[in-house]
PDB file of C-alpha atoms and ligand atoms in Angstrom:
ATOM      1  CA  UNK C   1     -24.051  34.164  -5.575  1.00 87.00           C
ATOM      2  CA  UNK C   2     -23.908  34.359  -9.345  1.00 95.00           C
ATOM      3  CA  UNK C   3     -21.500  35.215 -12.096  1.00 97.00           C
ATOM      4  CA  UNK C   4     -21.805  36.178 -15.736  1.00 97.00           C
ATOM      5  CA  UNK C   5     -20.441  33.119 -17.515  1.00 98.00           C
ATOM      6  CA  UNK C   6     -19.447  29.608 -16.398  1.00 98.00           C
ATOM      7  CA  UNK C   7     -17.616  27.214 -18.726  1.00 98.00           C
ATOM      8  CA  UNK C   8     -18.483  23.565 -18.078  1.00 99.00           C
ATOM      9  CA  UNK C   9     -16.193  21.028 -19.772  1.00 99.00           C
ATOM     10  CA  UNK C  10     -17.209  17.379 -19.967  1.00 99.00           C
ATOM     11  CA  UNK C  11     -20.810  18.591 -20.218  1.00 99.00           C
ATOM     12  CA  UNK C  12     -21.971  15.496 -22.137  1.00 98.00           C
ATOM     13  CA  UNK C  13     -20.698  13.125 -19.440  1.00 98.00           C
ATOM     14  CA  UNK C  14     -22.450  11.710 -16.384  1.00 98.00           C
ATOM     15  CA  UNK C  15     -21.653  14.521 -13.977  1.00 99.00           C
ATOM     16  CA  UNK C  16     -21.619  17.078 -16.784  1.00 98.00           C
ATOM     17  CA  UNK C  17     -25.259  16.365 -17.552  1.00 98.00           C
ATOM     18  CA  UNK C  18     -26.129  16.692 -13.866  1.00 98.00           C
ATOM     19  CA  UNK C  19     -24.227  19.949 -13.414  1.00 98.00           C
ATOM     20  CA  UNK C  20     -25.402  21.424 -16.714  1.00 98.00           C
ATOM     21  CA  UNK C  21     -28.871  21.570 -15.191  1.00 98.00           C
ATOM     22  CA  UNK C  22     -27.860  22.533 -11.703  1.00 98.00           C
ATOM     23  CA  UNK C  23     -25.246  25.233 -12.353  1.00 98.00           C
ATOM     24  CA  UNK C  24     -27.546  27.316 -14.559  1.00 96.00           C
ATOM     25  CA  UNK C  25     -28.936  29.197 -11.611  1.00 96.00           C
ATOM     26  CA  UNK C  26     -25.477  30.475 -10.691  1.00 98.00           C
ATOM     27  CA  UNK C  27     -24.699  32.262 -13.967  1.00 98.00           C
ATOM     28  CA  UNK C  28     -26.285  34.406 -16.647  1.00 98.00           C
ATOM     29  CA  UNK C  29     -24.839  32.042 -19.233  1.00 98.00           C
ATOM     30  CA  UNK C  30     -23.398  28.539 -18.997  1.00 98.00           C
ATOM     31  CA  UNK C  31     -21.098  27.565 -21.847  1.00 98.00           C
ATOM     32  CA  UNK C  32     -21.258  23.788 -22.221  1.00 98.00           C
ATOM     33  CA  UNK C  33     -18.449  21.917 -23.923  1.00 99.00           C
ATOM     34  CA  UNK C  34     -17.516  18.347 -24.817  1.00 99.00           C
ATOM     35  CA  UNK C  35     -15.921  16.327 -27.586  1.00 98.00           C
ATOM     36  CA  UNK C  36     -19.032  14.098 -27.549  1.00 98.00           C
ATOM     37  CA  UNK C  37     -22.457  15.164 -28.814  1.00 98.00           C
ATOM     38  CA  UNK C  38     -24.265  17.687 -26.623  1.00 98.00           C
ATOM     39  CA  UNK C  39     -28.025  18.123 -26.234  1.00 98.00           C
ATOM     40  CA  UNK C  40     -29.314  21.236 -28.028  1.00 98.00           C
ATOM     41  CA  UNK C  41     -28.799  24.576 -26.290  1.00 98.00           C
ATOM     42  CA  UNK C  42     -31.568  25.804 -24.045  1.00 97.00           C
ATOM     43  CA  UNK C  43     -32.114  29.261 -22.653  1.00 97.00           C
ATOM     44  CA  UNK C  44     -29.040  30.580 -20.883  1.00 97.00           C
ATOM     45  CA  UNK C  45     -26.744  28.038 -22.572  1.00 98.00           C
ATOM     46  CA  UNK C  46     -24.033  28.291 -25.227  1.00 98.00           C
ATOM     47  CA  UNK C  47     -22.881  25.116 -26.990  1.00 98.00           C
ATOM     48  CA  UNK C  48     -19.131  24.939 -27.516  1.00 98.00           C
ATOM     49  CA  UNK C  49     -17.931  21.596 -28.905  1.00 98.00           C
ATOM     50  CA  UNK C  50     -14.183  21.258 -28.355  1.00 98.00           C
ATOM     51  CA  UNK C  51     -11.390  18.693 -28.172  1.00 99.00           C
ATOM     52  CA  UNK C  52      -9.357  19.537 -25.068  1.00 99.00           C
ATOM     53  CA  UNK C  53      -6.198  18.276 -26.765  1.00 98.00           C
ATOM     54  CA  UNK C  54      -6.437  21.163 -29.284  1.00 99.00           C
ATOM     55  CA  UNK C  55      -4.668  24.158 -27.712  1.00 98.00           C
ATOM     56  CA  UNK C  56      -6.095  26.748 -30.106  1.00 98.00           C
ATOM     57  CA  UNK C  57      -9.616  25.463 -29.767  1.00 99.00           C
ATOM     58  CA  UNK C  58      -9.337  25.542 -25.961  1.00 99.00           C
ATOM     59  CA  UNK C  59      -8.040  29.114 -26.085  1.00 98.00           C
ATOM     60  CA  UNK C  60     -11.154  30.185 -27.980  1.00 98.00           C
ATOM     61  CA  UNK C  61     -13.343  28.104 -25.667  1.00 99.00           C
ATOM     62  CA  UNK C  62     -12.151  29.891 -22.536  1.00 98.00           C
ATOM     63  CA  UNK C  63     -12.362  33.470 -23.815  1.00 98.00           C
ATOM     64  CA  UNK C  64     -14.904  35.524 -21.892  1.00 98.00           C
ATOM     65  CA  UNK C  65     -15.683  33.196 -18.981  1.00 98.00           C
ATOM     66  CA  UNK C  66     -15.435  33.978 -15.255  1.00 98.00           C
ATOM     67  CA  UNK C  67     -15.179  30.468 -13.848  1.00 98.00           C
ATOM     68  CA  UNK C  68     -14.335  27.088 -15.352  1.00 98.00           C
ATOM     69  CA  UNK C  69     -15.755  23.852 -14.002  1.00 99.00           C
ATOM     70  CA  UNK C  70     -13.375  21.380 -15.604  1.00 99.00           C
ATOM     71  CA  UNK C  71     -14.837  17.889 -15.816  1.00 99.00           C
ATOM     72  CA  UNK C  72     -13.702  16.953 -19.323  1.00 99.00           C
ATOM     73  CA  UNK C  73     -11.287  14.096 -19.876  1.00 99.00           C
ATOM     74  CA  UNK C  74     -10.906  10.355 -19.621  1.00 98.00           C
ATOM     75  CA  UNK C  75     -12.642   9.363 -16.381  1.00 98.00           C
ATOM     76  CA  UNK C  76     -11.383   5.806 -15.847  1.00 98.00           C
ATOM     77  CA  UNK C  77      -8.101   3.940 -15.994  1.00 98.00           C
ATOM     78  CA  UNK C  78      -6.899   3.686 -19.612  1.00 98.00           C
ATOM     79  CA  UNK C  79      -3.590   3.338 -21.462  1.00 97.00           C
ATOM     80  CA  UNK C  80      -1.273   6.314 -21.023  1.00 97.00           C
ATOM     81  CA  UNK C  81      -1.598   7.198 -24.703  1.00 97.00           C
ATOM     82  CA  UNK C  82      -5.297   7.986 -24.141  1.00 98.00           C
ATOM     83  CA  UNK C  83      -4.809   9.784 -20.828  1.00 98.00           C
ATOM     84  CA  UNK C  84      -2.044  12.046 -22.138  1.00 98.00           C
ATOM     85  CA  UNK C  85      -3.936  14.175 -24.703  1.00 98.00           C
ATOM     86  CA  UNK C  86      -7.247  14.441 -22.840  1.00 98.00           C
ATOM     87  CA  UNK C  87      -6.203  14.775 -19.200  1.00 99.00           C
ATOM     88  CA  UNK C  88      -2.612  15.971 -19.185  1.00 99.00           C
ATOM     89  CA  UNK C  89      -2.362  18.149 -22.306  1.00 99.00           C
ATOM     90  CA  UNK C  90      -6.063  19.032 -22.037  1.00 99.00           C
ATOM     91  CA  UNK C  91      -5.799  20.345 -18.478  1.00 99.00           C
ATOM     92  CA  UNK C  92      -2.640  22.253 -19.388  1.00 99.00           C
ATOM     93  CA  UNK C  93      -4.518  23.909 -22.262  1.00 99.00           C
ATOM     94  CA  UNK C  94      -7.300  24.915 -19.877  1.00 99.00           C
ATOM     95  CA  UNK C  95      -4.823  26.549 -17.463  1.00 99.00           C
ATOM     96  CA  UNK C  96      -2.902  28.335 -20.205  1.00 98.00           C
ATOM     97  CA  UNK C  97      -6.102  29.721 -21.666  1.00 98.00           C
ATOM     98  CA  UNK C  98      -7.306  30.710 -18.193  1.00 98.00           C
ATOM     99  CA  UNK C  99      -4.088  32.612 -17.563  1.00 98.00           C
ATOM    100  CA  UNK C 100      -4.258  34.366 -20.930  1.00 98.00           C
ATOM    101  CA  UNK C 101      -7.869  35.374 -20.553  1.00 98.00           C
ATOM    102  CA  UNK C 102      -7.781  36.293 -16.866  1.00 98.00           C
ATOM    103  CA  UNK C 103     -10.160  33.608 -15.596  1.00 98.00           C
ATOM    104  CA  UNK C 104     -10.344  34.037 -11.819  1.00 97.00           C
ATOM    105  CA  UNK C 105     -11.108  30.465 -10.711  1.00 98.00           C
ATOM    106  CA  UNK C 106     -11.103  26.861 -11.879  1.00 99.00           C
ATOM    107  CA  UNK C 107     -12.966  24.042 -10.200  1.00 99.00           C
ATOM    108  CA  UNK C 108     -11.039  20.917 -11.137  1.00 99.00           C
ATOM    109  CA  UNK C 109     -12.694  17.498 -11.061  1.00 99.00           C
ATOM    110  CA  UNK C 110      -9.865  15.578  -9.450  1.00 99.00           C
ATOM    111  CA  UNK C 111     -10.325  12.075  -8.129  1.00 99.00           C
ATOM    112  CA  UNK C 112      -9.885   9.836  -5.112  1.00 99.00           C
ATOM    113  CA  UNK C 113      -7.570   7.854  -7.401  1.00 99.00           C
ATOM    114  CA  UNK C 114      -4.853  10.456  -6.689  1.00 99.00           C
ATOM    115  CA  UNK C 115      -4.579   8.589  -3.378  1.00 99.00           C
ATOM    116  CA  UNK C 116      -5.913   5.195  -4.442  1.00 98.00           C
ATOM    117  CA  UNK C 117      -2.928   3.226  -3.146  1.00 98.00           C
ATOM    118  CA  UNK C 118      -3.552   4.137   0.480  1.00 99.00           C
ATOM    119  CA  UNK C 119      -5.136   1.201   2.276  1.00 98.00           C
ATOM    120  CA  UNK C 120      -8.758   1.103   3.280  1.00 98.00           C
ATOM    121  CA  UNK C 121      -7.696   0.847   6.946  1.00 98.00           C
ATOM    122  CA  UNK C 122      -5.856   4.191   6.706  1.00 98.00           C
ATOM    123  CA  UNK C 123      -7.384   7.639   7.135  1.00 98.00           C
ATOM    124  CA  UNK C 124      -5.680  10.408   5.181  1.00 98.00           C
ATOM    125  CA  UNK C 125      -6.275  14.103   4.739  1.00 98.00           C
ATOM    126  CA  UNK C 126      -5.920  16.093   1.508  1.00 98.00           C
ATOM    127  CA  UNK C 127      -2.330  17.031   2.407  1.00 98.00           C
ATOM    128  CA  UNK C 128      -1.071  13.412   2.467  1.00 98.00           C
ATOM    129  CA  UNK C 129       1.390  12.692  -0.357  1.00 98.00           C
ATOM    130  CA  UNK C 130      -0.323  11.429  -3.522  1.00 98.00           C
ATOM    131  CA  UNK C 131      -0.258   7.671  -4.130  1.00 98.00           C
ATOM    132  CA  UNK C 132      -1.956   7.399  -7.527  1.00 98.00           C
ATOM    133  CA  UNK C 133      -3.336   4.009  -8.507  1.00 98.00           C
ATOM    134  CA  UNK C 134      -2.824   4.309 -12.275  1.00 98.00           C
ATOM    135  CA  UNK C 135      -2.170   6.638 -15.188  1.00 98.00           C
ATOM    136  CA  UNK C 136      -5.588   8.173 -14.591  1.00 98.00           C
ATOM    137  CA  UNK C 137      -4.709   8.963 -10.953  1.00 98.00           C
ATOM    138  CA  UNK C 138      -1.319  10.279 -12.051  1.00 98.00           C
ATOM    139  CA  UNK C 139      -3.064  12.609 -14.516  1.00 99.00           C
ATOM    140  CA  UNK C 140      -5.275  13.990 -11.745  1.00 99.00           C
ATOM    141  CA  UNK C 141      -2.232  14.484  -9.485  1.00 99.00           C
ATOM    142  CA  UNK C 142      -0.664  16.365 -12.400  1.00 99.00           C
ATOM    143  CA  UNK C 143      -3.765  18.554 -12.682  1.00 99.00           C
ATOM    144  CA  UNK C 144      -3.576  19.390  -8.981  1.00 99.00           C
ATOM    145  CA  UNK C 145       0.102  20.336  -9.293  1.00 98.00           C
ATOM    146  CA  UNK C 146      -0.606  22.420 -12.382  1.00 98.00           C
ATOM    147  CA  UNK C 147      -3.231  24.233 -10.315  1.00 99.00           C
ATOM    148  CA  UNK C 148      -0.642  24.869  -7.604  1.00 98.00           C
ATOM    149  CA  UNK C 149       1.822  26.287 -10.124  1.00 98.00           C
ATOM    150  CA  UNK C 150      -0.727  28.512 -11.883  1.00 98.00           C
ATOM    151  CA  UNK C 151      -1.792  29.936  -8.524  1.00 98.00           C
ATOM    152  CA  UNK C 152       1.730  30.579  -7.235  1.00 98.00           C
ATOM    153  CA  UNK C 153       2.946  31.999 -10.531  1.00 98.00           C
ATOM    154  CA  UNK C 154      -0.137  33.701 -11.977  1.00 98.00           C
ATOM    155  CA  UNK C 155      -2.754  33.893  -9.220  1.00 98.00           C
ATOM    156  CA  UNK C 156      -5.308  31.679 -10.997  1.00 98.00           C
ATOM    157  CA  UNK C 157      -7.325  30.120  -8.154  1.00 98.00           C
ATOM    158  CA  UNK C 158      -8.360  26.456  -8.079  1.00 99.00           C
ATOM    159  CA  UNK C 159     -10.432  24.183  -5.932  1.00 99.00           C
ATOM    160  CA  UNK C 160      -9.545  20.582  -6.761  1.00 99.00           C
ATOM    161  CA  UNK C 161     -12.350  18.264  -5.723  1.00 99.00           C
ATOM    162  CA  UNK C 162     -11.137  14.683  -5.285  1.00 99.00           C
ATOM    163  CA  UNK C 163     -14.472  13.150  -6.136  1.00 99.00           C
ATOM    164  CA  UNK C 164     -15.168   9.789  -4.502  1.00 99.00           C
ATOM    165  CA  UNK C 165     -17.942   7.941  -6.385  1.00 99.00           C
ATOM    166  CA  UNK C 166     -20.637  10.247  -7.701  1.00 99.00           C
ATOM    167  CA  UNK C 167     -23.560   8.269  -9.062  1.00 98.00           C
ATOM    168  CA  UNK C 168     -27.308   8.272  -8.362  1.00 98.00           C
ATOM    169  CA  UNK C 169     -26.604   5.640  -5.712  1.00 98.00           C
ATOM    170  CA  UNK C 170     -23.634   3.582  -4.467  1.00 98.00           C
ATOM    171  CA  UNK C 171     -23.094   0.427  -6.544  1.00 98.00           C
ATOM    172  CA  UNK C 172     -21.005  -1.737  -4.226  1.00 98.00           C
ATOM    173  CA  UNK C 173     -19.550  -2.079  -0.727  1.00 98.00           C
ATOM    174  CA  UNK C 174     -16.653   0.259  -1.459  1.00 98.00           C
ATOM    175  CA  UNK C 175     -18.964   3.007  -2.652  1.00 98.00           C
ATOM    176  CA  UNK C 176     -20.783   2.946   0.700  1.00 98.00           C
ATOM    177  CA  UNK C 177     -17.630   4.756   1.886  1.00 98.00           C
ATOM    178  CA  UNK C 178     -16.785   6.807  -1.232  1.00 98.00           C
ATOM    179  CA  UNK C 179     -20.260   7.894  -2.410  1.00 99.00           C
ATOM    180  CA  UNK C 180     -20.987  11.547  -3.244  1.00 99.00           C
ATOM    181  CA  UNK C 181     -24.662  12.344  -3.842  1.00 99.00           C
ATOM    182  CA  UNK C 182     -25.637  14.863  -6.503  1.00 99.00           C
ATOM    183  CA  UNK C 183     -27.036  17.415  -4.037  1.00 98.00           C
ATOM    184  CA  UNK C 184     -23.736  17.357  -2.158  1.00 99.00           C
ATOM    185  CA  UNK C 185     -21.846  17.537  -5.468  1.00 99.00           C
ATOM    186  CA  UNK C 186     -23.791  20.649  -6.416  1.00 98.00           C
ATOM    187  CA  UNK C 187     -23.215  22.225  -2.999  1.00 98.00           C
ATOM    188  CA  UNK C 188     -19.505  21.549  -3.186  1.00 98.00           C
ATOM    189  CA  UNK C 189     -19.118  22.898  -6.732  1.00 98.00           C
ATOM    190  CA  UNK C 190     -21.150  25.998  -5.838  1.00 98.00           C
ATOM    191  CA  UNK C 191     -18.940  26.737  -2.844  1.00 98.00           C
ATOM    192  CA  UNK C 192     -15.813  25.931  -4.858  1.00 98.00           C
ATOM    193  CA  UNK C 193     -16.866  28.537  -7.430  1.00 98.00           C
ATOM    194  CA  UNK C 194     -17.790  31.332  -5.060  1.00 98.00           C
ATOM    195  CA  UNK C 195     -16.111  31.110  -1.618  1.00 98.00           C
ATOM    196  CA  UNK C 196     -13.735  34.083  -1.710  1.00 98.00           C
ATOM    197  CA  UNK C 197      -9.966  33.830  -1.493  1.00 97.00           C
ATOM    198  CA  UNK C 198      -9.490  30.061  -1.581  1.00 97.00           C
ATOM    199  CA  UNK C 199      -6.136  30.251  -3.368  1.00 98.00           C
ATOM    200  CA  UNK C 200      -5.236  26.693  -4.284  1.00 98.00           C
ATOM    201  CA  UNK C 201      -7.306  24.206  -2.324  1.00 98.00           C
ATOM    202  CA  UNK C 202      -7.864  20.437  -2.317  1.00 99.00           C
ATOM    203  CA  UNK C 203     -10.922  18.761  -0.811  1.00 99.00           C
ATOM    204  CA  UNK C 204     -12.425  15.272  -1.045  1.00 99.00           C
ATOM    205  CA  UNK C 205     -15.830  15.142  -2.674  1.00 99.00           C
ATOM    206  CA  UNK C 206     -17.749  12.782  -0.448  1.00 99.00           C
ATOM    207  CA  UNK C 207     -21.130  12.730   1.299  1.00 98.00           C
ATOM    208  CA  UNK C 208     -21.723  12.263   5.035  1.00 98.00           C
ATOM    209  CA  UNK C 209     -21.408   8.471   4.841  1.00 98.00           C
ATOM    210  CA  UNK C 210     -21.077   6.327   7.980  1.00 98.00           C
ATOM    211  CA  UNK C 211     -17.452   5.418   7.310  1.00 98.00           C
ATOM    212  CA  UNK C 212     -14.713   7.520   5.775  1.00 98.00           C
ATOM    213  CA  UNK C 213     -11.101   7.043   4.692  1.00 98.00           C
ATOM    214  CA  UNK C 214     -10.660  10.789   4.400  1.00 98.00           C
ATOM    215  CA  UNK C 215     -10.228  13.375   7.110  1.00 98.00           C
ATOM    216  CA  UNK C 216     -11.894  16.128   5.153  1.00 98.00           C
ATOM    217  CA  UNK C 217     -12.839  18.312   8.133  1.00 98.00           C
ATOM    218  CA  UNK C 218     -10.453  21.242   7.697  1.00 98.00           C
ATOM    219  CA  UNK C 219     -10.673  21.285   3.908  1.00 98.00           C
ATOM    220  CA  UNK C 220     -14.486  21.163   3.986  1.00 98.00           C
ATOM    221  CA  UNK C 221     -14.699  23.830   6.690  1.00 98.00           C
ATOM    222  CA  UNK C 222     -12.620  26.210   4.601  1.00 98.00           C
ATOM    223  CA  UNK C 223     -15.338  26.024   1.937  1.00 98.00           C
ATOM    224  CA  UNK C 224     -18.260  25.842   4.367  1.00 98.00           C
ATOM    225  CA  UNK C 225     -19.106  22.455   2.823  1.00 99.00           C
ATOM    226  CA  UNK C 226     -21.511  20.481   5.011  1.00 98.00           C
ATOM    227  CA  UNK C 227     -22.672  17.298   3.247  1.00 98.00           C
ATOM    228  CA  UNK C 228     -26.283  16.378   3.841  1.00 98.00           C
ATOM    229  CA  UNK C 229     -26.560  13.055   1.992  1.00 98.00           C
ATOM    230  CA  UNK C 230     -25.447   9.578   3.106  1.00 99.00           C
ATOM    231  CA  UNK C 231     -25.015   6.156   1.506  1.00 98.00           C
ATOM    232  CA  UNK C 232     -26.503   4.515   4.588  1.00 98.00           C
ATOM    233  CA  UNK C 233     -29.964   3.882   3.161  1.00 98.00           C
ATOM    234  CA  UNK C 234     -28.448   1.531   0.551  1.00 98.00           C
ATOM    235  CA  UNK C 235     -26.248  -0.400   2.982  1.00 98.00           C
ATOM    236  CA  UNK C 236     -28.654  -3.152   3.848  1.00 98.00           C
ATOM    237  CA  UNK C 237     -29.405  -4.081   0.226  1.00 98.00           C
ATOM    238  CA  UNK C 238     -25.765  -3.901  -0.908  1.00 98.00           C
ATOM    239  CA  UNK C 239     -24.479  -5.973   2.013  1.00 98.00           C
ATOM    240  CA  UNK C 240     -27.224  -8.539   1.495  1.00 98.00           C
ATOM    241  CA  UNK C 241     -26.724  -8.842  -2.262  1.00 98.00           C
ATOM    242  CA  UNK C 242     -22.922  -8.563  -2.526  1.00 98.00           C
ATOM    243  CA  UNK C 243     -20.620 -10.882  -0.584  1.00 98.00           C
ATOM    244  CA  UNK C 244     -17.487  -9.208   0.824  1.00 97.00           C
ATOM    245  CA  UNK C 245     -14.311  -9.766  -1.200  1.00 97.00           C
ATOM    246  CA  UNK C 246     -11.513 -11.820   0.447  1.00 98.00           C
ATOM    247  CA  UNK C 247      -9.518  -9.643   2.837  1.00 96.00           C
ATOM    248  CA  UNK C 248      -6.321 -10.008   0.842  1.00 97.00           C
ATOM    249  CA  UNK C 249      -7.934  -8.991  -2.463  1.00 98.00           C
ATOM    250  CA  UNK C 250      -6.264  -5.710  -3.526  1.00 98.00           C
ATOM    251  CA  UNK C 251      -9.659  -4.394  -4.630  1.00 98.00           C
ATOM    252  CA  UNK C 252     -10.725  -4.637  -0.973  1.00 98.00           C
ATOM    253  CA  UNK C 253      -7.373  -3.650   0.515  1.00 98.00           C
ATOM    254  CA  UNK C 254      -6.816  -0.333  -1.268  1.00 98.00           C
ATOM    255  CA  UNK C 255      -8.940   2.806  -1.370  1.00 98.00           C
ATOM    256  CA  UNK C 256      -8.878   2.877  -5.180  1.00 98.00           C
ATOM    257  CA  UNK C 257     -10.767  -0.430  -5.379  1.00 98.00           C
ATOM    258  CA  UNK C 258     -10.852  -1.944  -8.873  1.00 98.00           C
ATOM    259  CA  UNK C 259      -8.615   0.765 -10.323  1.00 98.00           C
ATOM    260  CA  UNK C 260      -5.581  -0.669  -8.484  1.00 98.00           C
ATOM    261  CA  UNK C 261      -5.697  -3.866 -10.545  1.00 98.00           C
ATOM    262  CA  UNK C 262      -6.429  -2.292 -13.962  1.00 97.00           C
ATOM    263  CA  UNK C 263      -3.736  -2.813 -16.609  1.00 94.00           C
ATOM    264  CA  UNK C 264      -1.032  -3.325 -17.588  1.00 93.00           C
ATOM    265  CA  UNK C 265      -2.164  -2.375 -21.066  1.00 94.00           C
ATOM    266  CA  UNK C 266      -0.743  -3.473 -24.369  1.00 83.00           C
ATOM    267  CA  UNK C 267       1.421  -6.440 -23.268  1.00 78.00           C
TER     268      UNK C 267
HETATM  269  P1  NAI T   1     -17.605  10.908 -17.999  1.00 52.04           P
HETATM  270  O1  NAI T   1     -16.621  10.008 -18.626  1.00 52.04           O
HETATM  271  O2  NAI T   1     -19.047  10.533 -18.061  1.00 52.04           O
HETATM  272  O3  NAI T   1     -17.457  12.381 -18.610  1.00 52.04           O
HETATM  273  C1  NAI T   1     -16.252  12.916 -19.072  1.00 52.04           C
HETATM  274  C2  NAI T   1     -16.528  13.687 -20.347  1.00 52.04           C
HETATM  275  O4  NAI T   1     -15.290  14.216 -20.846  1.00 52.04           O
HETATM  276  C3  NAI T   1     -17.142  12.829 -21.454  1.00 52.04           C
HETATM  277  O5  NAI T   1     -18.385  13.353 -21.868  1.00 52.04           O
HETATM  278  C4  NAI T   1     -16.103  12.869 -22.566  1.00 52.04           C
HETATM  279  O6  NAI T   1     -16.661  12.905 -23.875  1.00 52.04           O
HETATM  280  C5  NAI T   1     -15.338  14.142 -22.251  1.00 52.04           C
HETATM  281  N1  NAI T   1     -13.998  14.108 -22.841  1.00 52.04           N
HETATM  282  C6  NAI T   1     -13.112  13.072 -22.846  1.00 52.04           C
HETATM  283  N2  NAI T   1     -12.029  13.385 -23.570  1.00 52.04           N
HETATM  284  C7  NAI T   1     -12.216  14.641 -24.039  1.00 52.04           C
HETATM  285  C8  NAI T   1     -11.455  15.505 -24.857  1.00 52.04           C
HETATM  286  N3  NAI T   1     -10.268  15.141 -25.365  1.00 52.04           N
HETATM  287  N4  NAI T   1     -11.960  16.711 -25.147  1.00 52.04           N
HETATM  288  C9  NAI T   1     -13.163  17.106 -24.652  1.00 52.04           C
HETATM  289  N5  NAI T   1     -13.936  16.339 -23.871  1.00 52.04           N
HETATM  290  C10 NAI T   1     -13.467  15.113 -23.563  1.00 52.04           C
HETATM  291  O7  NAI T   1     -17.151  11.097 -16.489  1.00 52.04           O
HETATM  292  P2  NAI T   1     -17.956  11.662 -15.230  1.00 52.04           P
HETATM  293  O8  NAI T   1     -18.302  10.536 -14.354  1.00 52.04           O
HETATM  294  O9  NAI T   1     -19.020  12.577 -15.654  1.00 52.04           O
HETATM  295  O10 NAI T   1     -16.805  12.492 -14.497  1.00 52.04           O
HETATM  296  C11 NAI T   1     -16.599  13.870 -14.738  1.00 52.04           C
HETATM  297  C12 NAI T   1     -15.236  14.272 -14.196  1.00 52.04           C
HETATM  298  O11 NAI T   1     -15.168  13.977 -12.812  1.00 52.04           O
HETATM  299  C13 NAI T   1     -14.080  13.529 -14.852  1.00 52.04           C
HETATM  300  O12 NAI T   1     -12.972  14.418 -14.955  1.00 52.04           O
HETATM  301  C14 NAI T   1     -13.756  12.428 -13.871  1.00 52.04           C
HETATM  302  O13 NAI T   1     -12.404  12.039 -13.958  1.00 52.04           O
HETATM  303  C15 NAI T   1     -14.080  13.113 -12.555  1.00 52.04           C
HETATM  304  N6  NAI T   1     -14.457  12.145 -11.516  1.00 52.04           N
HETATM  305  C16 NAI T   1     -15.680  11.523 -11.558  1.00 52.04           C
HETATM  306  C17 NAI T   1     -16.035  10.620 -10.562  1.00 52.04           C
HETATM  307  C18 NAI T   1     -17.398   9.988 -10.519  1.00 52.04           C
HETATM  308  O14 NAI T   1     -17.674   9.280  -9.552  1.00 52.04           O
HETATM  309  N7  NAI T   1     -18.282  10.184 -11.472  1.00 52.04           N
HETATM  310  C19 NAI T   1     -15.092  10.272  -9.486  1.00 52.04           C
HETATM  311  C20 NAI T   1     -13.837  10.997  -9.539  1.00 52.04           C
HETATM  312  C21 NAI T   1     -13.561  11.895 -10.521  1.00 52.04           C
HETATM  313  C1  15L T   2     -13.388   7.915 -10.611  1.00 52.04           C
HETATM  314  O1  15L T   2     -12.445   8.698 -10.627  1.00 52.04           O
HETATM  315  C2  15L T   2     -14.157   7.592 -11.844  1.00 52.04           C
HETATM  316  O2  15L T   2     -14.267   8.714 -12.703  1.00 52.04           O
HETATM  317  C3  15L T   2     -15.547   7.055 -11.574  1.00 52.04           C
HETATM  318  O3  15L T   2     -15.998   6.412 -12.759  1.00 52.04           O
HETATM  319  C4  15L T   2     -15.620   6.092 -10.389  1.00 52.04           C
HETATM  320  O4  15L T   2     -15.135   4.862 -10.744  1.00 52.04           O
HETATM  321  C5  15L T   2     -14.899   6.665  -9.179  1.00 52.04           C
HETATM  322  O5  15L T   2     -13.651   7.236  -9.460  1.00 52.04           O
HETATM  323  C6  15L T   2     -14.687   5.656  -8.034  1.00 52.04           C
HETATM  324  O6  15L T   2     -13.587   5.589  -7.493  1.00 52.04           O
HETATM  325  O7  15L T   2     -15.645   4.977  -7.671  1.00 52.04           O
END
């Protein structure tokens, strides 16, 4: 399946650079945007530098696209004053522009930190109430609710992908459970763009790892998402090189890991 034009925000970031390459084949043109410097445009690409906190600029950015893959924003826990313009106002600007210009679907890079304060001995599904582990997680919960509102009110469809840990390989014991490989990321984004009639949908973005804190079965099935990667081949090295944290350490207790102890800022 293909479409005419995809907008990719956050295209200069880690996942943006991965998806910039991989999403090309699904569109005639991919419009790549970031506030940070972008590599020069190649065939089939349009460069569109933009600050997501600028409503007018975002309106122009969105004009003429079929699908938005929205990765742009602050991607770690930071003071609220930094999260607000990029993630909260920025995502609102994307939805407003999408409504105005009749964009049919948004794929929203949400995060496992929407539910980071569930414990690692709990298994939750995407319908469990949010328990954000910081301002960053709160901003992603906001994005998911904005998606809900724009679907109910205006029919703009969204798949929110609560990405676990998407890196070339898992970096620590926690990521053995939360890891999302890049092939699985691409599969999930492709399905999120093209599976018909999804409405407003939330799914965890995670590979077929040995252990999981997320009952993703129904949400994945709805998209036809079948992960094919696994963190297992890194387990031996990680467990040998990294001692387990004490059981009562919050970083080990909660699904959000290190994010649950970030801050407070500015005291
Ligand atoms: P990243 O930090 O490498 O990329 C985010 C990009 O957004 C950066 O290039 C940055 O310049 C851009 N950006 C920040 N503020 C902006 C603004 N005001 N206007 C325009 N662009 C702005 O993060 P990464 O790892 O590539 O993640 C991509 C998305 O996926 C983010 O939304 C992140 O929250 C989400 N995510 C990523 C996970 C991962 O494991 N990599 C896990 C969960 C969620
Ligand atoms: C995220 O939401 C972050 O964007 C990413 O940098 C990772 O830290 C990831 O979550 C994680 O939970 O490992």
